[in-house]
Amino acid sequence: MSCKTIQAAEIATGHIEELKKPISSRGISPKLVGFLANDDPAAAKYAEWTAKSCQETGVTFELRECKREDLENKIITANEDPSVHGIMVYYPVFGNRQDQYIQNVVDVAKDVEGLSHRYVYNMYHNIRFLDKEQTKKCIIPCTPLAIIKVMEHVGVYNPVLPHGNRLYGRVISIINRSEIVGRPLAALLANDGAKVYSIDINGVEEFTRGSGLKLKKHEVHETNLTTEDVIPMSDVVITGVPSKSYKLSNKLLRDGVITINFSSFQNFEDSVSEKASIFVPSVGKVTIAMLQRNLLRLYDYQTTNPETN
Amino acid sequence: MSCKTIQAAEIATGHIEELKKPISSRGISPKLVGFLANDDPAAAKYAEWTAKSCQETGVTFELRECKREDLENKIITANEDPSVHGIMVYYPVFGNRQDQYIQNVVDVAKDVEGLSHRYVYNMYHNIRFLDKEQTKKCIIPCTPLAIIKVMEHVGVYNPVLPHGNRLYGRVISIINRSEIVGRPLAALLANDGAKVYSIDINGVEEFTRGSGLKLKKHEVHETNLTTEDVIPMSDVVITGVPSKSYKLSNKLLRDGVITINFSSFQNFEDSVSEKASIFVPSVGKVTIAMLQRNLLRLYDYQTTNPETN
């Protein structure tokens, strides 16, 4: 009965400080362009937060609003503009697979969100670098990365265990298996040693670390388990259901569970604090910090070897 | 009242003959691998037709059935196997955006369906070659290509007009705006000079040829028009609604319209022959011929410059 609620802003603070220092001491001003082509108030809010956070760190943020039918051409213009170092898009735009097409129109070298196929594929296959010379690290999809940072902050990762296995022994349920967050997150957590139940309306899949020669890639198994089976077994429950009406029943949660919500709607019941030991109601501000971390990395790759970009 | 119904098999015949000759005279045996990872009877039927057609042309076809969680690894194995020249997948597999991820796992050099982002992007931008030296033509997505071949066969393309503008004056409605068929088809037809109404549950978009400097790329405009507005104006109506119950009202069709259905369900009413001048009830067998045409092309690229593949 003593749940600790931790806000994303608090978790983001340390990461923001880590960004401010090099940007200020090096006297640089990496430029991030955000494209807003929908009229989703959540996206506008997120853009506003991004602008504020960038102002704090010293990143130049430019919001470009456009009609969705003009978006592709505007991204291509930004791809070709050497003064732009990073590009992001506020999704959903079309709300269907055309959004995935758009994700791949963003130049890999400027993709701060890490949503282009090359980054997603490399993430699933634990390929850490873009190039053979290992000079350019791959970008990890932003929201999954932010959730990992949240989990590190709240002590889910055990630093006593070796790197790459710090979730060993943890059972984690994720209610969302989107290509943008849920599925990559499940793979990343499995690669770090957790047993992950990935839940969506079609069922429950189990993600675990590969063994033996397959150690480097997670394994996925379809199960006959239900949400009611797996939530009570979970040390950590992460929700991302894009619906105002969806609420995960508090009764399913085990005592002392760690709960994290990344949906823009609150997926846990108000009474979650009666069960959880830790509750993180949102992650957006951590995501914004990670966007800028990725931007700084891409900035360096572009400016160190400009001829190869 | 004298509608001509033309079967896909009849349209495919000429294309199949064109494939048989070079395969036989050159004594080659290009190998196509098809992955079946769903239990959709329509997919199994399509695989069966593919096997039969390949037997006729001399293409080696191998159907590999697997569980969907094993599909990605099996595709990677085929990507790396030099004895495999072309790869296709019977979709839907996951039925969500993970299918689009899978499309991009297929090696571009072996992608007979033309569904990887690189081909799709190049198609939208009228980029005809993969390489600067213009030795490797891009693959056009298979079903849209098949529908174009159907339209050439039934006289929608006017050979009196110059290449690239042979649909000038035509008004064409397409009921389907999927990333696999409807949207690319709309762009291709607009690039050939048609005015295209692209219809899905979210509304009607108008695709037209770009003008002036933008001539090389289609333009898209959202409209307030409805299906009821645009179907009566259309010279050609193409349907691809994946639903058994969907039927386009015969009353909307103008007299003498050309009708083409690419859904595995029949989207026109039985009485369509009372309105249409030409009715093509399916295109699958033409698609299979196009798959093999693409395979032959990719075979040549792989075997001519094996070190670059």
Coordinates of C-alpha atoms in Angstrom, one line a residue, chain A residues 10-207:
Chain A
E10 CA 11.7 13.1 -13.4
I11 CA 13.2 10.2 -15.2
A12 CA 14.1 12.4 -18.2
T13 CA 16.0 15.0 -16.2
G14 CA 19.3 13.0 -16.0
H15 CA 19.2 12.3 -19.7
I16 CA 18.5 15.9 -20.6
E17 CA 21.5 17.0 -18.5
E18 CA 23.7 14.5 -20.3
L19 CA 22.6 16.1 -23.6
K20 CA 23.1 19.7 -22.5
K21 CA 26.7 19.4 -21.6
P22 CA 28.2 18.2 -24.9
I23 CA 26.0 20.5 -27.0
S24 CA 27.0 23.5 -25.0
S25 CA 30.7 22.7 -24.6
R26 CA 31.1 21.8 -28.3
G27 CA 29.2 24.9 -29.3
I28 CA 27.1 22.9 -31.8
S29 CA 23.4 23.2 -32.7
P30 CA 22.1 19.9 -34.2
K31 CA 18.8 20.5 -36.0
L32 CA 15.7 18.3 -35.7
V33 CA 12.7 18.7 -38.0
G34 CA 9.4 17.4 -36.8
F35 CA 6.5 16.9 -39.3
L36 CA 3.0 17.3 -38.1
A37 CA 0.5 16.2 -40.7
N38 CA -2.4 15.1 -38.6
D39 CA -4.8 17.0 -36.3
D40 CA -4.4 14.7 -33.3
P41 CA -4.2 16.9 -30.2
A42 CA -1.9 14.3 -28.6
A43 CA 0.6 14.8 -31.4
A44 CA 0.4 18.6 -31.1
K45 CA 1.1 18.3 -27.4
Y46 CA 4.0 16.0 -28.0
A47 CA 5.4 18.4 -30.5
E48 CA 5.1 21.2 -28.0
W49 CA 7.0 19.2 -25.4
T50 CA 9.6 18.4 -27.9
A51 CA 10.1 22.1 -28.7
K52 CA 10.4 22.9 -25.0
S53 CA 12.9 20.2 -24.3
C54 CA 15.0 21.1 -27.3
Q55 CA 15.1 24.7 -26.2
E56 CA 16.5 23.4 -22.9
T57 CA 19.2 21.2 -24.4
G58 CA 20.3 23.5 -27.2
V59 CA 18.9 21.4 -30.1
T60 CA 17.3 23.5 -32.9
F61 CA 13.8 22.2 -33.3
E62 CA 11.6 23.1 -36.3
L63 CA 8.0 22.0 -36.5
R64 CA 6.8 21.7 -40.1
E65 CA 3.1 21.4 -40.5
C66 CA 1.6 20.2 -43.8
K67 CA -1.2 18.3 -45.4
R68 CA -0.6 14.6 -45.4
E69 CA -0.6 14.3 -49.1
D70 CA 2.4 16.7 -49.2
L71 CA 4.3 14.9 -46.4
E72 CA 6.3 12.5 -48.6
N73 CA 7.7 15.3 -50.7
K74 CA 8.5 17.4 -47.7
I75 CA 10.4 14.6 -46.1
I76 CA 12.4 14.1 -49.3
T77 CA 13.3 17.8 -49.2
A78 CA 14.5 17.5 -45.6
N79 CA 16.5 14.3 -46.5
E80 CA 18.4 16.3 -49.1
D81 CA 19.0 19.4 -46.9
P82 CA 22.4 19.2 -45.2
S83 CA 21.3 21.7 -42.6
V84 CA 18.8 19.1 -41.2
H85 CA 20.4 16.4 -39.0
G86 CA 17.3 14.6 -37.8
I87 CA 13.8 14.0 -39.0
M88 CA 10.7 12.7 -37.1
V89 CA 7.1 12.4 -38.0
Y90 CA 4.1 12.5 -35.6
Y91 CA 2.2 9.3 -36.3
P92 CA -0.5 8.3 -37.1
V93 CA -0.7 10.2 -40.4
F94 CA -2.7 8.0 -42.7
G95 CA -3.5 5.5 -39.9
N96 CA -2.8 2.5 -42.1
R97 CA 0.2 0.8 -43.8
Q98 CA 1.0 4.0 -45.7
D99 CA 2.5 5.2 -42.5
Q100 CA 5.0 2.4 -42.7
Y101 CA 5.8 3.4 -46.2
I102 CA 6.4 7.0 -44.9
Q103 CA 8.7 5.6 -42.1
N104 CA 10.9 4.2 -44.8
V105 CA 11.0 7.4 -46.8
V106 CA 12.9 9.1 -44.0
D107 CA 16.7 8.8 -44.8
V108 CA 18.3 6.2 -42.5
A109 CA 21.1 8.7 -41.7
K110 CA 18.5 11.2 -40.3
D111 CA 16.0 8.7 -38.8
V112 CA 16.0 9.8 -35.1
E113 CA 13.0 7.6 -34.4
G114 CA 14.7 4.4 -35.6
L115 CA 11.7 3.3 -37.5
S116 CA 13.1 2.6 -40.9
H117 CA 13.3 -1.1 -41.8
R118 CA 17.1 -1.2 -41.6
Y119 CA 17.2 -0.2 -38.0
V120 CA 14.2 -2.3 -37.0
Y121 CA 15.7 -5.4 -38.8
N122 CA 19.1 -4.8 -37.1
M123 CA 17.4 -4.4 -33.8
Y124 CA 15.6 -7.7 -34.1
H125 CA 18.8 -9.4 -35.2
N126 CA 21.0 -7.8 -32.5
I127 CA 23.1 -6.1 -35.2
R128 CA 24.6 -3.2 -33.4
F129 CA 26.4 -1.3 -36.2
L130 CA 25.3 0.0 -39.6
D131 CA 28.7 -0.4 -41.1
K132 CA 31.3 -3.1 -41.2
E133 CA 33.9 -0.8 -39.7
Q134 CA 31.6 -0.4 -36.7
T135 CA 31.8 3.3 -36.7
K136 CA 28.1 4.0 -36.8
K137 CA 25.8 2.5 -34.2
C138 CA 22.3 1.6 -35.1
I139 CA 19.4 3.7 -33.8
I140 CA 17.1 1.8 -31.5
P141 CA 13.4 2.7 -32.0
C142 CA 12.7 5.6 -29.7
T143 CA 9.8 4.6 -27.5
P144 CA 11.1 1.1 -26.8
L145 CA 14.4 2.7 -25.9
A146 CA 12.7 5.1 -23.6
I147 CA 10.8 2.3 -21.8
I148 CA 14.1 0.5 -21.3
K149 CA 15.5 3.7 -19.7
V150 CA 12.4 3.9 -17.5
M151 CA 13.0 0.3 -16.5
E152 CA 16.6 1.0 -15.7
H153 CA 15.6 4.0 -13.6
V154 CA 13.0 2.1 -11.5
G155 CA 15.4 -0.9 -10.9
V156 CA 14.0 -3.6 -13.1
Y157 CA 17.4 -4.0 -14.7
N158 CA 19.7 -5.7 -12.2
P159 CA 23.2 -4.1 -12.5
V160 CA 24.7 -7.0 -10.5
L161 CA 24.1 -9.3 -13.5
P162 CA 26.3 -9.2 -16.6
H163 CA 25.3 -6.7 -19.4
G164 CA 22.9 -8.3 -21.8
N165 CA 21.4 -10.5 -19.2
R166 CA 20.2 -8.0 -16.6
L167 CA 16.6 -9.0 -16.9
Y168 CA 17.3 -12.7 -16.2
G169 CA 14.5 -14.1 -14.0
R170 CA 12.1 -11.3 -14.8
V171 CA 8.6 -12.0 -16.2
I172 CA 7.3 -9.0 -18.2
S173 CA 3.9 -8.5 -19.9
I174 CA 3.5 -6.0 -22.6
I175 CA -0.1 -5.2 -23.7
N176 CA 0.6 -3.9 -27.3
R177 CA 2.3 -5.7 -30.1
S178 CA 2.6 -2.8 -32.6
E179 CA 5.5 -2.7 -35.0
I180 CA 6.5 0.7 -33.5
V181 CA 6.6 -0.2 -29.8
G182 CA 5.3 -3.5 -28.6
R183 CA 7.0 -6.0 -30.8
P184 CA 10.5 -4.3 -30.8
L185 CA 10.2 -3.8 -27.0
A186 CA 9.4 -7.5 -26.5
A187 CA 12.4 -8.5 -28.5
L188 CA 14.8 -6.1 -26.7
L189 CA 13.7 -7.2 -23.3
A190 CA 14.0 -10.9 -24.3
N191 CA 17.5 -10.2 -25.6
D192 CA 18.3 -8.8 -22.2
G193 CA 17.2 -12.1 -20.6
A194 CA 13.6 -11.5 -19.6
K195 CA 10.7 -13.9 -20.3
V196 CA 8.2 -11.6 -22.1
Y197 CA 4.5 -12.1 -22.7
S198 CA 3.5 -10.0 -25.7
I199 CA -0.3 -9.5 -25.7
D200 CA -2.6 -8.2 -28.3
I201 CA -6.2 -8.8 -29.4
N202 CA -5.0 -11.9 -31.4
G203 CA -3.4 -13.6 -28.4
V204 CA -0.3 -14.0 -26.3
E205 CA 3.2 -14.7 -27.7
E206 CA 6.1 -15.6 -25.5
F207 CA 9.5 -13.9 -26.4

